[in-house]
Short mmCIF file of C-alpha atoms and ligand atoms in Angstrom, two decimals:
data_model
loop_
_atom_site.label_atom_id
_atom_site.label_comp_id
_atom_site.label_asym_id
_atom_site.label_seq_id
_atom_site.Cartn_x
_atom_site.Cartn_y
_atom_site.Cartn_z
CA MET F 1 0.00 0.00 0.00
CA ILE F 2 2.83 2.36 0.99
CA THR F 3 6.47 2.00 -0.08
CA ILE F 4 9.02 4.56 1.02
CA LYS F 5 12.68 4.47 0.02
CA ASP F 6 15.49 6.64 1.37
CA LEU F 7 13.30 9.65 2.09
CA HIS F 8 15.00 12.90 3.08
CA LYS F 9 13.48 16.21 4.13
CA SER F 10 15.09 19.44 5.32
CA TYR F 11 13.53 22.73 6.34
CA HIS F 12 15.31 25.93 5.35
CA MET F 13 15.05 29.12 7.35
CA GLY F 14 17.22 31.90 6.06
CA THR F 15 20.77 30.57 6.08
CA ASN F 16 19.90 27.77 8.52
CA SER F 17 18.67 24.39 7.47
CA LEU F 18 17.35 21.56 9.56
CA HIS F 19 17.69 18.00 8.29
CA VAL F 20 14.51 16.42 9.71
CA LEU F 21 14.13 13.09 7.88
CA LYS F 22 17.44 11.34 7.21
CA GLY F 23 16.81 8.38 4.96
CA ILE F 24 13.50 6.77 5.89
CA ASN F 25 12.71 3.32 4.49
CA PHE F 26 9.48 1.58 5.25
CA ASN F 27 6.53 -0.29 3.83
CA VAL F 28 2.96 -0.59 4.97
CA ASN F 29 0.75 -3.38 3.70
CA GLU F 30 -2.99 -3.22 3.27
CA GLY F 31 -4.84 -3.78 6.53
CA GLU F 32 -2.00 -2.82 8.87
CA LEU F 33 -2.42 -0.69 11.99
CA VAL F 34 0.93 1.02 12.56
CA SER F 35 2.04 3.54 15.14
CA ILE F 36 4.85 6.00 14.54
CA MET F 37 6.48 6.85 17.85
CA GLY F 38 9.18 9.26 18.88
CA SER F 39 9.78 12.25 21.10
CA SER F 40 8.69 15.75 20.16
CA GLY F 41 10.68 17.06 17.19
CA SER F 42 11.73 13.62 15.95
CA GLY F 43 9.99 14.18 12.61
CA LYS F 44 6.75 12.24 13.08
CA SER F 45 4.44 14.93 11.72
CA THR F 46 6.83 15.72 8.88
CA LEU F 47 6.74 12.07 7.83
CA LEU F 48 2.96 11.83 8.17
CA ASN F 49 2.46 15.03 6.15
CA ILE F 50 4.59 13.62 3.35
CA LEU F 51 2.64 10.35 3.46
CA GLY F 52 -0.55 12.43 3.36
CA MET F 53 0.65 14.44 0.34
CA LEU F 54 0.40 17.62 2.38
CA ASP F 55 4.15 18.09 1.95
CA GLU F 56 6.82 16.72 -0.35
CA ALA F 57 10.15 15.05 0.41
CA ASP F 58 13.39 16.50 -1.00
CA THR F 59 14.71 13.17 -2.22
CA GLY F 60 13.70 9.52 -2.08
CA SER F 61 10.65 7.78 -3.40
CA TYR F 62 7.10 7.34 -2.19
CA VAL F 63 4.68 4.95 -3.87
CA LEU F 64 1.07 4.96 -2.66
CA ASP F 65 -1.22 2.22 -3.93
CA GLY F 66 0.97 1.76 -7.00
CA VAL F 67 1.21 5.48 -7.80
CA GLN F 68 4.56 7.25 -7.65
CA ILE F 69 3.93 10.41 -5.63
CA LYS F 70 6.29 12.94 -7.14
CA ASN F 71 5.90 16.21 -9.02
CA LEU F 72 2.17 15.70 -9.42
CA ASN F 73 0.30 18.79 -10.49
CA GLU F 74 -1.90 20.26 -7.78
CA LYS F 75 -5.14 19.09 -9.34
CA ILE F 76 -4.05 15.47 -9.59
CA ALA F 77 -2.46 15.60 -6.14
CA ALA F 78 -5.73 16.91 -4.70
CA ARG F 79 -7.66 14.12 -6.39
CA TYR F 80 -5.35 11.41 -5.00
CA ARG F 81 -5.42 13.01 -1.55
CA ASN F 82 -9.22 12.94 -1.65
CA GLU F 83 -9.51 9.41 -2.95
CA PHE F 84 -6.66 7.73 -1.10
CA LEU F 85 -6.30 9.46 2.24
CA GLY F 86 -8.29 10.34 5.32
CA PHE F 87 -6.86 12.62 8.01
CA ILE F 88 -7.41 12.80 11.75
CA PHE F 89 -5.70 15.53 13.79
CA GLN F 90 -5.01 16.13 17.47
CA SER F 91 -7.08 19.32 17.41
CA PHE F 92 -9.96 17.75 15.42
CA ASN F 93 -9.99 20.56 12.80
CA LEU F 94 -13.77 20.73 12.59
CA ILE F 95 -15.54 23.76 11.16
CA ASN F 96 -17.08 25.49 14.16
CA TYR F 97 -20.16 26.95 12.54
CA LYS F 98 -21.21 23.73 10.82
CA SER F 99 -23.12 20.84 12.38
CA ALA F 100 -21.51 17.45 12.93
CA LEU F 101 -23.43 16.18 9.90
CA ASP F 102 -22.24 19.01 7.64
CA ASN F 103 -18.65 18.59 8.84
CA VAL F 104 -18.72 14.94 7.80
CA ALA F 105 -20.49 15.68 4.51
CA LEU F 106 -18.27 18.57 3.40
CA PRO F 107 -15.27 16.66 1.93
CA LEU F 108 -17.68 14.70 -0.25
CA TYR F 109 -18.71 17.95 -1.92
CA TYR F 110 -15.24 18.12 -3.46
CA GLN F 111 -15.77 14.69 -4.94
CA GLY F 112 -18.79 15.87 -6.87
CA ILE F 113 -21.24 13.74 -4.90
CA SER F 114 -24.87 14.95 -4.85
CA ARG F 115 -26.16 16.66 -1.72
CA LYS F 116 -28.61 13.88 -1.01
CA GLU F 117 -25.91 11.22 -1.16
CA ARG F 118 -23.48 13.36 0.85
CA LEU F 119 -25.97 13.67 3.69
CA SER F 120 -26.90 10.00 3.61
CA LYS F 121 -23.23 8.97 3.72
CA ALA F 122 -22.54 11.44 6.52
CA GLU F 123 -25.46 10.03 8.52
CA HIS F 124 -24.18 6.52 7.98
CA TYR F 125 -20.69 7.33 9.23
CA LEU F 126 -21.92 9.37 12.20
CA GLU F 127 -23.98 6.37 13.18
CA LYS F 128 -20.91 4.17 12.79
CA VAL F 129 -19.00 6.28 15.33
CA GLY F 130 -21.96 6.30 17.70
CA LEU F 131 -23.11 9.88 17.15
CA ALA F 132 -26.34 9.50 15.19
CA GLU F 133 -28.21 11.53 17.80
CA TRP F 134 -25.68 14.34 17.69
CA SER F 135 -25.74 15.02 13.97
CA HIS F 136 -27.34 18.47 14.24
CA HIS F 137 -25.13 19.71 17.05
CA LEU F 138 -22.29 22.16 16.56
CA PRO F 139 -18.74 21.15 17.55
CA SER F 140 -18.95 23.55 20.54
CA GLU F 141 -21.78 21.41 21.91
CA LEU F 142 -19.70 18.23 21.79
CA SER F 143 -17.08 16.81 24.17
CA GLY F 144 -13.48 16.30 22.98
CA GLY F 145 -14.09 12.60 22.45
CA GLN F 146 -17.24 13.31 20.45
CA LYS F 147 -15.42 15.87 18.31
CA GLN F 148 -12.74 13.33 17.50
CA ARG F 149 -15.45 10.82 16.57
CA VAL F 150 -16.92 13.37 14.15
CA ALA F 151 -13.43 13.87 12.69
CA ILE F 152 -13.07 10.10 12.30
CA ALA F 153 -16.47 9.89 10.58
CA ARG F 154 -15.38 12.71 8.26
CA ALA F 155 -12.13 10.87 7.46
CA LEU F 156 -14.03 7.65 6.74
CA ALA F 157 -16.79 9.18 4.65
CA SER F 158 -14.82 9.11 1.40
CA ASP F 159 -13.76 5.49 2.08
CA PRO F 160 -10.03 6.28 1.78
CA LYS F 161 -7.44 3.55 1.32
CA VAL F 162 -5.38 4.83 4.23
CA LEU F 163 -6.27 6.72 7.42
CA LEU F 164 -3.54 8.99 8.79
CA ALA F 165 -3.91 10.15 12.39
CA ASP F 166 -1.50 12.67 13.95
CA GLU F 167 -1.69 12.33 17.75
CA PRO F 168 -5.45 11.59 17.60
CA THR F 169 -5.60 11.17 21.38
CA GLY F 170 -3.19 14.00 22.20
CA ALA F 171 -5.92 16.36 23.43
CA LEU F 172 -8.00 13.73 25.25
CA ASP F 173 -7.99 12.27 28.77
CA THR F 174 -6.95 8.64 29.21
CA LYS F 175 -10.42 7.09 29.24
CA THR F 176 -11.54 9.07 26.19
CA SER F 177 -8.25 8.21 24.44
CA TYR F 178 -8.95 4.53 24.91
CA GLU F 179 -12.49 4.95 23.59
CA VAL F 180 -11.09 6.59 20.46
CA MET F 181 -8.52 3.79 20.13
CA GLU F 182 -11.32 1.22 20.51
CA LEU F 183 -13.04 2.87 17.54
CA ILE F 184 -9.79 2.96 15.53
CA GLN F 185 -9.15 -0.72 16.29
CA GLY F 186 -12.69 -1.58 15.14
CA ILE F 187 -12.16 0.28 11.87
CA ASN F 188 -8.87 -1.58 11.36
CA ASP F 189 -10.60 -4.89 12.16
CA GLU F 190 -12.78 -4.21 9.13
CA GLY F 191 -9.63 -4.01 7.01
CA LYS F 192 -8.75 -0.32 6.84
CA THR F 193 -5.04 0.54 6.74
CA ILE F 194 -4.27 3.02 9.53
CA LEU F 195 -1.16 4.95 10.63
CA VAL F 196 -1.21 6.60 14.02
CA VAL F 197 1.42 9.08 15.20
CA THR F 198 1.73 9.13 18.99
CA HIS F 199 4.28 9.63 21.71
CA GLU F 200 2.30 7.59 24.24
CA HIS F 201 3.37 3.99 24.84
CA ASP F 202 -0.05 2.74 25.91
CA ILE F 203 -1.59 4.08 22.69
CA ALA F 204 1.17 2.54 20.54
CA GLN F 205 0.61 -0.84 22.23
CA MET F 206 -2.96 -0.72 20.89
CA THR F 207 -1.65 -0.84 17.31
CA LYS F 208 -0.09 -3.93 15.72
CA ARG F 209 3.33 -2.55 14.83
CA ILE F 210 5.49 0.21 16.29
CA VAL F 211 7.90 2.25 14.18
CA ASN F 212 10.27 4.20 16.40
CA LEU F 213 11.65 7.43 15.03
CA LYS F 214 14.61 9.23 16.59
CA ASP F 215 16.19 12.36 15.15
CA GLY F 216 14.80 11.59 11.72
CA VAL F 217 15.92 7.96 11.57
CA ILE F 218 13.91 4.77 12.17
CA ILE F 219 15.70 3.07 15.05
CA ASP F 220 13.22 0.23 15.51
CA ASP F 221 10.30 -1.30 13.60
CA SER F 222 8.58 -4.20 15.37
CA LYS F 223 5.34 -6.08 15.46
CA VAL F 224 3.56 -5.92 18.82
CA GLU F 225 1.03 -8.06 20.65
CA GLN F 226 -1.96 -5.75 20.27
CA VAL F 227 -3.60 -4.58 23.49
CA ARG F 228 -7.35 -4.28 22.94
CA ALA F 229 -8.76 -0.97 24.13
CA THR F 230 -12.13 -2.56 25.02
CA GLN F 231 -10.82 -3.88 28.32
CA TYR F 232 -10.16 -0.32 29.53
CA VAL F 233 -13.31 1.50 28.44
P1 LIG E 1 7.22 15.78 15.66
O1 LIG E 1 5.89 15.68 15.00
O2 LIG E 1 7.89 14.46 15.86
O3 LIG E 1 7.15 16.52 16.96
P2 LIG E 1 7.93 17.50 13.45
O4 LIG E 1 7.95 16.64 12.25
O5 LIG E 1 6.75 18.36 13.64
O6 LIG E 1 8.21 16.59 14.74
O7 LIG E 1 9.20 18.46 13.44
C1 LIG E 1 10.52 17.97 13.30
C2 LIG E 1 11.48 19.16 13.38
O8 LIG E 1 11.25 20.01 12.23
C3 LIG E 1 11.27 20.04 14.59
O9 LIG E 1 12.54 20.48 15.02
C4 LIG E 1 10.44 21.17 14.07
O10 LIG E 1 10.68 22.36 14.80
C5 LIG E 1 10.91 21.31 12.64
N1 LIG E 1 9.87 21.80 11.72
C6 LIG E 1 8.67 21.22 11.50
N2 LIG E 1 7.96 21.88 10.57
C7 LIG E 1 8.74 22.92 10.18
C8 LIG E 1 8.59 24.00 9.23
N3 LIG E 1 7.48 24.11 8.48
N4 LIG E 1 9.60 24.88 9.11
C9 LIG E 1 10.71 24.75 9.85
N5 LIG E 1 10.93 23.78 10.74
C10 LIG E 1 9.97 22.87 10.92
MG1 LIG E 2 3.99 16.28 15.56
#
């Protein structure tokens, strides 16, 4: 699903440059649930943003679902991003003045799907994350855990090939974090490929494989005995 070879990325600020990713190699197969761990500043978000086509590497290759992701024009890149990828962020990134339902339905607008179908899909995915009764509420009327569920429904609505989550539990208390991980595990059980960036060990143990990043290099990449979140919620 994902093949990355010798990926490098530097940031340039005036005369200074910061070499953030220093030769990343890794593959993700369909159906995997992988966590990317590392301390703050180790390059986790930079890597996830490149995987999510929100940013581009300087050198190296990235193949996503058989497509070489390099020098794509913005229109094609946007189409692949829409079709292939779903994003979940620490801070939810919901639109404050739109209902939960409209937040979930919005990305489908850019795929040219009719309003009727957009709303029916959005309803379906809100139900899937347990928020059917909250569809007409604004984000400000929802708890942190509920907001993240809306964001997960939004990410799922376009049925992407890969879900990318950057510290999805970073703004949530422990119990709510585990509830969100229970949902993520359930989505992976159904076959969805998911990458989760985290710096929390207990969250990483709930995935099936941990990739450890340190100073822009992968220092460990191991399968783990998955801890099921259900036993904690
Ligand atoms: P992590 O997500 O692991 O905390 P990041 O990938 O966000 O790490 O950042 C890695 C390093 O790159 C940090 O030192 C950060 O300050 C720097 N960095 C990230 N984004 C930018 C940017 N747009 N411009 C300059 N430096 C950046
Ligand atoms: Mg980060």
